[in-house]
mmCIF file of C-alpha atoms in Angstrom:
data_model
loop_
_atom_site.group_PDB
_atom_site.id
_atom_site.type_symbol
_atom_site.label_atom_id
_atom_site.label_comp_id
_atom_site.label_asym_id
_atom_site.label_seq_id
_atom_site.Cartn_x
_atom_site.Cartn_y
_atom_site.Cartn_z
ATOM 1 C CA MET A 1 2.020 -17.099 15.963
ATOM 2 C CA LEU A 2 5.443 -17.424 17.574
ATOM 3 C CA GLY A 3 7.055 -18.720 14.392
ATOM 4 C CA ALA A 4 8.272 -15.178 13.701
ATOM 5 C CA ILE A 5 10.668 -15.441 16.638
ATOM 6 C CA GLY A 6 12.023 -18.865 15.688
ATOM 7 C CA LEU A 7 9.676 -21.350 17.387
ATOM 8 C CA ASP A 8 8.140 -24.246 15.471
ATOM 9 C CA ALA A 9 4.627 -25.518 16.162
ATOM 10 C CA THR A 10 5.744 -28.163 18.699
ATOM 11 C CA GLN A 11 7.865 -25.714 20.665
ATOM 12 C CA GLU A 12 5.084 -23.131 20.720
ATOM 13 C CA SER A 13 2.550 -25.726 21.889
ATOM 14 C CA ALA A 14 4.908 -26.937 24.626
ATOM 15 C CA TYR A 15 5.562 -23.403 25.855
ATOM 16 C CA ARG A 16 1.858 -22.511 25.877
ATOM 17 C CA THR A 17 1.051 -25.654 27.854
ATOM 18 C CA LEU A 18 3.868 -24.990 30.296
ATOM 19 C CA VAL A 19 2.658 -21.394 30.774
ATOM 20 C CA ALA A 20 -0.872 -22.650 31.464
ATOM 21 C CA LEU A 21 0.405 -25.184 34.022
ATOM 22 C CA GLY A 22 3.150 -23.020 35.507
ATOM 23 C CA ALA A 23 5.335 -26.093 35.979
ATOM 24 C CA ALA A 24 5.156 -29.729 34.894
ATOM 25 C CA GLU A 25 7.001 -33.030 34.858
ATOM 26 C CA VAL A 26 8.322 -34.301 31.529
ATOM 27 C CA ALA A 27 5.950 -37.286 31.610
ATOM 28 C CA ASP A 28 2.908 -35.103 32.325
ATOM 29 C CA LEU A 29 3.832 -32.644 29.607
ATOM 30 C CA ALA A 30 4.489 -35.466 27.112
ATOM 31 C CA HIS A 31 1.046 -36.889 27.838
ATOM 32 C CA ARG A 32 -0.629 -33.497 27.276
ATOM 33 C CA LEU A 33 1.280 -32.902 24.043
ATOM 34 C CA ALA A 34 0.776 -36.485 22.808
ATOM 35 C CA LEU A 35 4.526 -36.794 22.235
ATOM 36 C CA PRO A 36 7.130 -39.336 23.300
ATOM 37 C CA GLU A 37 8.971 -38.294 26.450
ATOM 38 C CA ALA A 38 12.274 -38.125 24.572
ATOM 39 C CA ASP A 39 10.831 -35.679 22.049
ATOM 40 C CA THR A 40 9.223 -33.668 24.835
ATOM 41 C CA GLU A 41 12.493 -33.381 26.727
ATOM 42 C CA ARG A 42 14.291 -32.354 23.514
ATOM 43 C CA THR A 43 11.651 -29.658 22.977
ATOM 44 C CA LEU A 44 12.099 -28.394 26.533
ATOM 45 C CA ARG A 45 15.866 -28.175 25.990
ATOM 46 C CA LEU A 46 15.254 -26.000 22.927
ATOM 47 C CA LEU A 47 12.888 -23.779 24.922
ATOM 48 C CA GLU A 48 15.591 -23.509 27.563
ATOM 49 C CA HIS A 49 18.020 -22.421 24.831
ATOM 50 C CA HIS A 50 15.590 -19.651 23.858
ATOM 51 C CA GLY A 51 15.200 -18.614 27.489
ATOM 52 C CA LEU A 52 11.555 -19.664 27.620
ATOM 53 C CA ALA A 53 11.815 -22.562 30.103
ATOM 54 C CA ALA A 54 14.085 -23.755 32.878
ATOM 55 C CA GLN A 55 14.509 -26.798 35.115
ATOM 56 C CA SER A 56 13.184 -26.414 38.622
ATOM 57 C CA SER A 57 15.899 -26.076 41.225
ATOM 58 C CA ALA A 58 13.587 -27.428 43.917
ATOM 59 C CA ARG A 59 12.556 -30.629 42.157
ATOM 60 C CA THR A 60 14.539 -32.707 39.671
ATOM 61 C CA GLY A 61 12.772 -33.468 36.379
ATOM 62 C CA ARG A 62 10.314 -30.627 36.795
ATOM 63 C CA TRP A 63 10.236 -27.740 34.300
ATOM 64 C CA VAL A 64 8.890 -24.231 34.786
ATOM 65 C CA ALA A 65 7.939 -21.601 32.202
ATOM 66 C CA ALA A 66 9.810 -18.308 32.010
ATOM 67 C CA PRO A 67 7.564 -15.209 32.323
ATOM 68 C CA PRO A 68 6.257 -14.436 28.781
ATOM 69 C CA GLY A 69 6.594 -10.678 29.181
ATOM 70 C CA VAL A 70 10.299 -10.946 29.891
ATOM 71 C CA ALA A 71 11.293 -13.977 27.793
ATOM 72 C CA LEU A 72 9.287 -13.155 24.660
ATOM 73 C CA GLY A 73 10.179 -9.498 24.940
ATOM 74 C CA ALA A 74 13.867 -10.357 24.788
ATOM 75 C CA LEU A 75 13.356 -12.563 21.728
ATOM 76 C CA LEU A 76 11.309 -9.877 19.974
ATOM 77 C CA THR A 77 13.994 -7.293 20.646
ATOM 78 C CA GLN A 78 16.649 -9.623 19.250
ATOM 79 C CA HIS A 79 14.686 -10.346 16.065
ATOM 80 C CA ARG A 80 13.793 -6.683 15.644
ATOM 81 C CA HIS A 81 17.484 -5.842 15.768
ATOM 82 C CA GLU A 82 18.247 -8.551 13.198
ATOM 83 C CA LEU A 83 15.556 -7.165 10.871
ATOM 84 C CA GLU A 84 16.996 -3.674 11.203
ATOM 85 C CA GLN A 85 20.420 -5.013 10.263
ATOM 86 C CA ALA A 86 18.931 -6.812 7.258
ATOM 87 C CA GLU A 87 17.146 -3.627 6.130
ATOM 88 C CA LEU A 88 20.395 -1.687 6.435
ATOM 89 C CA ALA A 89 22.223 -4.316 4.380
ATOM 90 C CA ALA A 90 19.468 -4.193 1.722
ATOM 91 C CA ALA A 91 19.700 -0.394 1.542
ATOM 92 C CA LEU A 92 23.475 -0.527 1.150
ATOM 93 C CA LEU A 93 23.202 -3.126 -1.596
ATOM 94 C CA ALA A 94 20.585 -1.030 -3.406
ATOM 95 C CA GLN A 95 22.845 2.021 -3.158
ATOM 96 C CA GLU A 96 25.767 0.024 -4.523
ATOM 97 C CA TYR A 97 23.611 -1.259 -7.367
ATOM 98 C CA ARG A 98 22.477 2.260 -8.319
ATOM 99 C CA ALA A 99 26.055 3.460 -8.221
ATOM 100 C CA GLU A 100 27.101 0.793 -10.719
ATOM 101 C CA ALA A 101 24.325 1.574 -13.203
ATOM 102 C CA THR A 102 22.120 4.653 -12.974
ATOM 103 C CA GLU A 103 19.970 3.162 -15.733
ATOM 104 C CA LEU A 104 19.187 -0.475 -16.346
ATOM 105 C CA PRO A 105 20.437 -1.786 -19.685
ATOM 106 C CA VAL A 106 17.623 -2.578 -22.082
ATOM 107 C CA HIS A 107 18.112 -6.332 -21.666
ATOM 108 C CA ASP A 108 17.714 -5.953 -17.881
ATOM 109 C CA LEU A 109 14.269 -4.362 -18.208
ATOM 110 C CA VAL A 110 12.741 -7.742 -19.075
ATOM 111 C CA GLU A 111 13.461 -11.099 -17.442
ATOM 112 C CA VAL A 112 12.602 -14.424 -19.055
ATOM 113 C CA VAL A 113 11.522 -17.037 -16.511
ATOM 114 C CA THR A 114 11.288 -20.625 -17.770
ATOM 115 C CA GLY A 115 9.833 -23.721 -16.142
ATOM 116 C CA ALA A 116 6.679 -24.272 -14.088
ATOM 117 C CA SER A 117 8.409 -24.115 -10.694
ATOM 118 C CA ALA A 118 10.391 -20.987 -11.603
ATOM 119 C CA VAL A 119 7.304 -19.218 -12.959
ATOM 120 C CA ALA A 120 5.272 -20.155 -9.879
ATOM 121 C CA HIS A 121 8.031 -18.938 -7.555
ATOM 122 C CA ARG A 122 8.348 -15.610 -9.386
ATOM 123 C CA PHE A 123 4.579 -15.149 -9.405
ATOM 124 C CA LEU A 124 4.331 -15.655 -5.653
ATOM 125 C CA GLN A 125 7.438 -13.513 -5.063
ATOM 126 C CA LEU A 126 5.883 -10.670 -7.045
ATOM 127 C CA GLN A 127 2.899 -10.566 -4.703
ATOM 128 C CA LEU A 128 4.874 -11.002 -1.490
ATOM 129 C CA GLY A 129 7.109 -8.093 -2.506
ATOM 130 C CA ALA A 130 4.197 -5.735 -3.140
ATOM 131 C CA SER A 131 3.577 -3.031 -0.556
ATOM 132 C CA GLU A 132 0.592 -1.103 -1.954
ATOM 133 C CA GLU A 133 -1.399 -2.723 -4.766
ATOM 134 C CA VAL A 134 -1.542 -5.796 -6.975
ATOM 135 C CA CYS A 135 -3.558 -5.672 -10.211
ATOM 136 C CA ALA A 136 -4.305 -8.857 -12.125
ATOM 137 C CA LEU A 137 -6.103 -10.181 -15.189
ATOM 138 C CA VAL A 138 -7.147 -13.806 -14.646
ATOM 139 C CA THR A 139 -8.149 -16.286 -17.339
ATOM 140 C CA GLY A 140 -10.190 -19.427 -16.891
ATOM 141 C CA LYS A 141 -7.160 -21.691 -17.334
ATOM 142 C CA PRO A 142 -4.373 -21.105 -14.769
ATOM 143 C CA MET A 143 -0.861 -21.652 -16.090
ATOM 144 C CA VAL A 144 1.088 -22.855 -13.035
ATOM 145 C CA VAL A 145 -0.685 -21.547 -9.891
ATOM 146 C CA SER A 146 -4.409 -21.957 -9.259
ATOM 147 C CA GLY A 147 -6.412 -19.640 -7.040
ATOM 148 C CA THR A 148 -6.529 -22.173 -4.207
ATOM 149 C CA ASP A 149 -2.730 -22.562 -4.344
ATOM 150 C CA ASN A 150 -2.036 -18.818 -4.313
ATOM 151 C CA GLU A 151 -1.180 -18.455 -0.620
ATOM 152 C CA ALA A 152 0.780 -15.273 -1.326
ATOM 153 C CA GLU A 153 -2.458 -13.435 -2.155
ATOM 154 C CA GLU A 154 -3.944 -14.004 1.285
ATOM 155 C CA ARG A 155 -0.667 -13.141 3.020
ATOM 156 C CA ALA A 156 -0.272 -9.923 1.022
ATOM 157 C CA ALA A 157 -3.891 -8.931 1.648
ATOM 158 C CA GLN A 158 -3.392 -9.448 5.389
ATOM 159 C CA ARG A 159 -0.481 -6.976 5.216
ATOM 160 C CA GLY A 160 -2.808 -4.358 3.748
ATOM 161 C CA VAL A 161 -1.914 -4.769 0.074
ATOM 162 C CA ALA A 162 -4.919 -3.799 -2.084
ATOM 163 C CA TYR A 163 -5.997 -6.175 -4.844
ATOM 164 C CA ARG A 164 -7.869 -5.273 -8.035
ATOM 165 C CA VAL A 165 -8.645 -8.336 -10.104
ATOM 166 C CA VAL A 166 -10.509 -8.825 -13.394
ATOM 167 C CA ILE A 167 -11.553 -12.408 -14.095
ATOM 168 C CA GLU A 168 -12.966 -14.053 -17.170
ATOM 169 C CA ARG A 169 -16.563 -15.189 -16.857
ATOM 170 C CA GLU A 170 -15.324 -18.758 -17.397
ATOM 171 C CA VAL A 171 -13.657 -18.626 -13.961
ATOM 172 C CA LEU A 172 -17.101 -18.554 -12.337
ATOM 173 C CA THR A 173 -17.986 -21.881 -13.993
ATOM 174 C CA LEU A 174 -14.926 -23.731 -12.662
ATOM 175 C CA PRO A 175 -15.462 -26.185 -9.757
ATOM 176 C CA THR A 176 -13.607 -23.904 -7.304
ATOM 177 C CA GLY A 177 -14.277 -20.619 -9.097
ATOM 178 C CA LEU A 178 -17.058 -19.262 -6.884
ATOM 179 C CA VAL A 179 -15.222 -20.355 -3.726
ATOM 180 C CA GLU A 180 -12.063 -18.511 -4.794
ATOM 181 C CA VAL A 181 -13.976 -15.359 -5.778
ATOM 182 C CA SER A 182 -15.939 -15.404 -2.503
ATOM 183 C CA ALA A 183 -12.682 -15.704 -0.544
ATOM 184 C CA SER A 184 -11.193 -12.758 -2.441
ATOM 185 C CA LEU A 185 -14.273 -10.597 -1.846
ATOM 186 C CA GLY A 186 -14.235 -11.632 1.809
ATOM 187 C CA ARG A 187 -10.727 -10.143 2.059
ATOM 188 C CA ASP A 188 -12.134 -6.825 0.746
ATOM 189 C CA GLU A 189 -10.459 -7.289 -2.618
ATOM 190 C CA GLN A 190 -12.068 -5.621 -5.623
ATOM 191 C CA VAL A 191 -13.078 -8.197 -8.219
ATOM 192 C CA ARG A 192 -14.677 -7.553 -11.605
ATOM 193 C CA VAL A 193 -15.713 -9.821 -14.469
ATOM 194 C CA VAL A 194 -15.625 -9.635 -18.277
ATOM 195 C CA ASP A 195 -16.392 -12.203 -20.962
ATOM 196 C CA ARG A 196 -12.691 -12.478 -21.904
ATOM 197 C CA VAL A 197 -9.436 -10.865 -20.817
ATOM 198 C CA PRO A 198 -6.754 -10.259 -23.455
ATOM 199 C CA THR A 199 -3.989 -12.024 -21.503
ATOM 200 C CA LYS A 200 -2.933 -13.212 -18.087
ATOM 201 C CA LEU A 201 -1.269 -10.327 -16.272
ATOM 202 C CA VAL A 202 -0.161 -9.301 -12.797
ATOM 203 C CA VAL A 203 1.207 -5.850 -11.924
ATOM 204 C CA ALA A 204 2.729 -5.116 -8.499
ATOM 205 C CA ASP A 205 2.913 -1.519 -7.258
ATOM 206 C CA ARG A 206 3.055 -0.344 -10.898
ATOM 207 C CA THR A 207 6.786 -1.118 -10.836
ATOM 208 C CA LEU A 208 6.848 -4.769 -11.874
ATOM 209 C CA ALA A 209 4.645 -6.884 -14.123
ATOM 210 C CA MET A 210 4.449 -10.487 -15.260
ATOM 211 C CA VAL A 211 2.871 -11.879 -18.438
ATOM 212 C CA PRO A 212 2.939 -15.384 -19.962
ATOM 213 C CA LEU A 213 5.403 -15.951 -22.781
ATOM 214 C CA THR A 214 4.363 -19.280 -24.252
ATOM 215 C CA GLY A 215 1.148 -20.752 -25.520
ATOM 216 C CA ARG A 216 -0.552 -24.030 -24.740
ATOM 217 C CA GLY A 217 1.377 -27.286 -24.974
ATOM 218 C CA SER A 218 4.844 -25.830 -24.420
ATOM 219 C CA GLU A 219 6.928 -25.436 -21.281
ATOM 220 C CA PRO A 220 5.549 -22.635 -19.078
ATOM 221 C CA ALA A 221 7.492 -19.409 -19.370
ATOM 222 C CA ALA A 222 6.834 -15.793 -18.481
ATOM 223 C CA LEU A 223 8.204 -12.291 -18.918
ATOM 224 C CA VAL A 224 8.903 -10.183 -15.832
ATOM 225 C CA VAL A 225 8.818 -6.541 -16.900
ATOM 226 C CA HIS A 226 10.537 -3.798 -14.889
ATOM 227 C CA ALA A 227 9.796 -0.053 -14.969
ATOM 228 C CA SER A 228 9.718 0.935 -18.637
ATOM 229 C CA GLY A 229 7.433 2.010 -21.426
ATOM 230 C CA LEU A 230 6.339 -1.620 -21.786
ATOM 231 C CA LEU A 231 5.303 -1.699 -18.127
ATOM 232 C CA GLU A 232 3.277 1.489 -18.611
ATOM 233 C CA SER A 233 1.541 -0.111 -21.592
ATOM 234 C CA LEU A 234 0.682 -3.221 -19.565
ATOM 235 C CA THR A 235 -0.647 -1.060 -16.737
ATOM 236 C CA GLY A 236 -2.738 0.885 -19.237
ATOM 237 C CA LEU A 237 -4.094 -2.400 -20.627
ATOM 238 C CA PHE A 238 -5.206 -3.458 -17.163
ATOM 239 C CA GLU A 239 -6.909 -0.112 -16.506
ATOM 240 C CA ALA A 240 -8.758 -0.291 -19.838
ATOM 241 C CA VAL A 241 -10.071 -3.780 -19.063
ATOM 242 C CA TRP A 242 -10.909 -2.734 -15.483
ATOM 243 C CA ARG A 243 -13.078 0.175 -16.680
ATOM 244 C CA GLU A 244 -15.143 -2.097 -18.928
ATOM 245 C CA ALA A 245 -15.555 -4.933 -16.393
ATOM 246 C CA LEU A 246 -18.584 -5.390 -14.136
ATOM 247 C CA PRO A 247 -18.091 -5.432 -10.339
ATOM 248 C CA LEU A 248 -18.743 -8.584 -8.312
ATOM 249 C CA ARG A 249 -19.858 -8.500 -4.692
ATOM 250 C CA LEU A 250 -20.889 -10.868 -1.932
ATOM 251 C CA GLY A 251 -24.641 -11.338 -1.655
ATOM 252 C CA GLY A 252 -26.627 -11.618 1.533
ATOM 253 C CA GLY A 253 -26.341 -15.404 1.667
ATOM 254 C CA GLY A 254 -22.619 -15.399 0.946
ATOM 255 C CA GLY A 255 -23.110 -15.930 -2.785
ATOM 256 C CA VAL A 256 -21.462 -13.880 -5.511
ATOM 257 C CA THR A 257 -23.621 -11.393 -7.423
ATOM 258 C CA GLU A 258 -22.774 -9.275 -10.438
ATOM 259 C CA ASP A 259 -23.582 -5.573 -10.568
ATOM 260 C CA GLY A 260 -25.037 -4.196 -13.773
ATOM 261 C CA PRO A 261 -23.037 -1.799 -15.934
ATOM 262 C CA ALA A 262 -22.774 1.690 -14.520
ATOM 263 C CA GLY A 263 -24.710 4.279 -16.450
ATOM 264 C CA PRO A 264 -26.517 7.582 -16.126
ATOM 265 C CA ASP A 265 -29.909 7.777 -14.481
ATOM 266 C CA ALA A 266 -33.030 9.221 -16.105
ATOM 267 C CA ALA A 267 -32.319 12.769 -14.912
ATOM 268 C CA ASP A 268 -28.759 12.609 -16.263
ATOM 269 C CA LEU A 269 -30.021 11.399 -19.631
ATOM 270 C CA GLU A 270 -32.554 14.200 -19.867
ATOM 271 C CA ILE A 271 -29.885 16.802 -19.083
ATOM 272 C CA LEU A 272 -27.574 15.200 -21.643
ATOM 273 C CA SER A 273 -30.290 15.188 -24.318
ATOM 274 C CA LEU A 274 -31.056 18.865 -23.785
ATOM 275 C CA LEU A 275 -27.370 19.811 -23.906
ATOM 276 C CA LEU A 276 -26.889 17.818 -27.090
ATOM 277 C CA ALA A 277 -29.868 19.663 -28.547
ATOM 278 C CA GLY A 278 -27.903 22.887 -28.120
ATOM 279 C CA MET A 279 -29.281 24.294 -24.867
ATOM 280 C CA THR A 280 -27.041 26.011 -22.353
ATOM 281 C CA ASP A 281 -26.599 24.879 -18.757
ATOM 282 C CA ALA A 282 -28.791 27.746 -17.580
ATOM 283 C CA SER A 283 -31.500 26.903 -20.111
ATOM 284 C CA VAL A 284 -31.452 23.243 -19.091
ATOM 285 C CA ALA A 285 -31.718 24.208 -15.431
ATOM 286 C CA LYS A 286 -34.715 26.409 -16.181
ATOM 287 C CA GLN A 287 -36.349 23.815 -18.435
ATOM 288 C CA LEU A 288 -36.050 21.046 -15.816
ATOM 289 C CA ASP A 289 -36.628 23.314 -12.803
ATOM 290 C CA LEU A 290 -33.187 22.488 -11.389
ATOM 291 C CA GLY A 291 -30.440 24.632 -9.917
ATOM 292 C CA LEU A 292 -27.633 25.647 -12.275
ATOM 293 C CA ARG A 293 -25.035 24.101 -9.994
ATOM 294 C CA THR A 294 -27.025 20.859 -9.931
ATOM 295 C CA VAL A 295 -26.892 20.661 -13.721
ATOM 296 C CA GLN A 296 -23.170 21.426 -13.767
ATOM 297 C CA ARG A 297 -22.500 18.861 -11.045
ATOM 298 C CA ARG A 298 -24.402 16.180 -12.966
ATOM 299 C CA VAL A 299 -22.521 16.983 -16.172
ATOM 300 C CA LYS A 300 -19.231 16.637 -14.315
ATOM 301 C CA GLY A 301 -20.440 13.306 -12.918
ATOM 302 C CA LEU A 302 -21.281 12.113 -16.429
ATOM 303 C CA MET A 303 -17.778 13.025 -17.589
ATOM 304 C CA GLU A 304 -16.248 11.063 -14.725
ATOM 305 C CA LEU A 305 -18.528 8.102 -15.452
ATOM 306 C CA ALA A 306 -17.528 8.157 -19.106
ATOM 307 C CA GLY A 307 -13.842 8.596 -18.249
ATOM 308 C CA VAL A 308 -13.463 11.699 -20.420
ATOM 309 C CA THR A 309 -12.065 15.176 -19.832
ATOM 310 C CA THR A 310 -14.008 17.359 -22.283
ATOM 311 C CA ARG A 311 -17.649 17.805 -23.135
ATOM 312 C CA LEU A 312 -16.953 16.981 -26.764
ATOM 313 C CA GLN A 313 -15.649 13.582 -25.683
ATOM 314 C CA LEU A 314 -18.712 13.149 -23.469
ATOM 315 C CA GLY A 315 -21.004 13.720 -26.448
ATOM 316 C CA TRP A 316 -19.285 11.082 -28.576
ATOM 317 C CA HIS A 317 -19.103 8.651 -25.636
ATOM 318 C CA ALA A 318 -22.825 9.080 -24.939
ATOM 319 C CA TYR A 319 -23.613 8.390 -28.596
ATOM 320 C CA GLU A 320 -21.283 5.362 -28.862
ATOM 321 C CA LYS A 321 -22.602 3.829 -25.615
ATOM 322 C CA GLY A 322 -26.213 4.293 -26.660
ATOM 323 C CA TRP A 323 -27.016 6.738 -23.866
ATOM 324 C CA VAL A 324 -28.531 9.029 -26.492
ATOM 325 C CA ALA A 325 -29.656 8.442 -30.052
ATOM 326 C CA ARG A 326 -30.377 10.756 -32.960
ATOM 327 C CA THR A 327 -33.945 10.139 -34.097
ATOM 328 C CA ALA A 328 -36.323 11.576 -36.659
ATOM 329 C CA ALA A 329 -38.962 12.068 -34.005
ATOM 330 C CA VAL A 330 -39.410 15.497 -32.572
ATOM 331 C CA ASP A 331 -40.031 15.725 -28.844
ATOM 332 C CA ARG A 332 -42.034 18.231 -26.894
ATOM 333 C CA ALA A 333 -39.589 21.067 -27.577
ATOM 334 C CA GLY A 334 -38.723 20.218 -31.176
ATOM 335 C CA GLY A 335 -35.291 18.641 -30.614
ATOM 336 C CA ALA A 336 -33.865 15.687 -32.515
ATOM 337 C CA TRP A 337 -31.661 14.162 -29.773
ATOM 338 C CA THR A 338 -33.381 11.639 -27.516
ATOM 339 C CA GLY A 339 -31.976 10.124 -24.323
ATOM 340 C CA ALA A 340 -31.781 6.365 -23.911
ATOM 341 C CA ALA A 341 -34.296 6.715 -21.064
ATOM 342 C CA ALA A 342 -37.052 7.862 -23.415
ATOM 343 C CA ALA A 343 -38.921 4.613 -22.832
ATOM 344 C CA SER A 344 -39.330 5.563 -19.203
ATOM 345 C CA GLY A 345 -40.882 8.893 -20.063
ATOM 346 C CA THR A 346 -37.817 11.149 -20.362
ATOM 347 C CA SER A 347 -36.714 12.639 -23.654
ATOM 348 C CA GLY A 348 -34.525 15.354 -25.050
ATOM 349 C CA ALA A 349 -35.692 18.888 -25.781
ATOM 350 C CA SER A 350 -34.367 21.641 -27.935
ATOM 351 C CA ALA A 351 -33.951 25.331 -27.612
ATOM 352 C CA GLY A 352 -35.745 25.753 -30.923
ATOM 353 C CA PRO A 353 -35.137 25.399 -34.642
ATOM 354 C CA ALA A 354 -31.607 26.703 -34.297
ATOM 355 C CA ALA A 355 -30.636 24.029 -31.765
ATOM 356 C CA ASP A 356 -28.472 22.120 -34.247
ATOM 357 C CA THR A 357 -26.417 25.067 -35.466
ATOM 358 C CA GLU A 358 -23.040 26.470 -34.571
ATOM 359 C CA ALA A 359 -23.540 25.830 -30.855
ATOM 360 C CA GLY A 360 -23.615 22.068 -31.287
ATOM 361 C CA PHE A 361 -20.177 20.518 -31.854
ATOM 362 C CA ALA A 362 -17.219 22.674 -30.783
ATOM 363 C CA ALA A 363 -14.903 21.530 -27.998
ATOM 364 C CA THR A 364 -14.369 23.350 -24.740
ATOM 365 C CA ALA A 365 -10.871 23.711 -23.341
ATOM 366 C CA SER A 366 -11.900 22.843 -19.791
ATOM 367 C CA ALA A 367 -13.103 19.591 -18.281
ATOM 368 C CA GLU A 368 -15.012 21.507 -15.624
ATOM 369 C CA PRO A 369 -18.612 22.564 -16.341
ATOM 370 C CA PRO A 370 -18.760 26.278 -17.146
ATOM 371 C CA GLY A 371 -19.763 28.685 -14.431
ATOM 372 C CA PRO A 372 -22.627 31.172 -14.693
ATOM 373 C CA GLU A 373 -20.382 33.802 -16.222
ATOM 374 C CA ALA A 374 -19.511 31.459 -19.130
ATOM 375 C CA ASP A 375 -23.072 30.311 -19.793
ATOM 376 C CA THR A 376 -23.945 32.703 -22.593
ATOM 377 C CA GLY A 377 -25.893 30.646 -25.087
ATOM 378 C CA THR A 378 -22.996 28.393 -26.059
ATOM 379 C CA GLY A 379 -24.820 25.103 -25.574
ATOM 380 C CA MET A 380 -22.937 21.974 -24.616
ATOM 381 C CA TRP A 381 -19.575 22.766 -26.205
ATOM 382 C CA ALA A 382 -18.992 26.526 -26.026
ATOM 383 C CA ALA A 383 -18.854 27.142 -29.766
ATOM 384 C CA ASP A 384 -16.899 29.894 -31.447
ATOM 385 C CA THR A 385 -19.172 30.689 -34.395
ATOM 386 C CA ALA A 386 -16.692 32.912 -36.218
ATOM 387 C CA ARG A 387 -15.425 30.040 -38.395
ATOM 388 C CA PRO A 388 -18.234 27.551 -39.150
ATOM 389 C CA ARG A 389 -17.499 24.143 -40.630
ATOM 390 C CA THR A 390 -19.488 20.957 -41.144
ATOM 391 C CA THR A 391 -19.138 17.785 -39.113
ATOM 392 C CA ALA A 392 -20.649 14.491 -40.302
ATOM 393 C CA LEU A 393 -22.803 12.539 -37.886
ATOM 394 C CA ASP A 394 -24.935 9.549 -38.879
ATOM 395 C CA GLY A 395 -24.709 10.572 -42.504
ATOM 396 C CA GLU A 396 -25.910 14.097 -41.771
ATOM 397 C CA THR A 397 -23.935 17.306 -41.668
ATOM 398 C CA ALA A 398 -24.229 19.989 -39.050
ATOM 399 C CA PRO A 399 -22.348 23.283 -38.962
ATOM 400 C CA ALA A 400 -19.850 23.570 -36.144
ATOM 401 C CA ALA A 401 -17.097 25.965 -35.130
ATOM 402 C CA ALA A 402 -13.402 25.211 -34.972
ATOM 403 C CA GLY A 403 -12.329 24.685 -31.388
#
């Protein structure tokens, strides 16, 4: 703990023992520390240099500990001042660098790091330099640094750096895979799993990224990418993989369990089916005996779950993900859209024979569910029926209005 102020483990142990005893002979202290007397006396001389110990004036060969509050306080003040000077020097250097080049040349936006030791050093440096968040895609075959060797991760997490990590499922089958994942979850890191990740990747604070450059069998090399369009693309790649991955969490017995894919519940699916059948928010609320605001809140939640910003996108997402399906069967209200929860007793309903007309497939300009004043028979997508057109879906055509 006292290494931050310049003490090694032996010096710290000697000082702690001397504080506990108040004063001690060299021989006694050497016996307690299990050190030769010569090494013990050398350690005491170093403590004296730091102002943490002194020879007793009343008895030759006896050493006394300096009061921790005074001695350690002085050392902390000294090191704090040195850190402030280093920060000032770093700020001046950064200012000088910006003055020389307001924009990095293209070739400076990407660094090529070659060699296992250089790649490992840069990888650890990337994490230790992060101040807010580290995002990573992890494959089952580490290139130069394994999870157990990644000490920088634990040190960064202790400083409050958030970690979001997506691992390949193969990682869980490795001999140390579950241990490493459990340790990460124990540090409150967010860990998710997918069958395969597209590439190894680490992104620090969205300002710096690192990806492997070479394939198997060649000398390890990596690209370090600075703020640029390429960095934004790599960050977007991570976010896309993160959205599709399944969360991992620590179970009751300390084991790792996998959460199922997030999806709408039965009530959400029934609301979605009715909206897709052409009913308005108000009609759905009345049909299901729900409040209008409850329906609108659930629709907004579905949009957030799907990661979309318009109701048109929500409809396509629901269809692509299998939340709803277009069937030939007609439910209790005559509609043709059926929610994926139909097996549990919920199914879509329609406003009537005209449910699949102009109100069905036109986009709304707002991501927010419409308020009561906008709910005037427009169905899910607020159609403008002045200019009908046809939109193909599952080989069928349905009239829709231009958005």
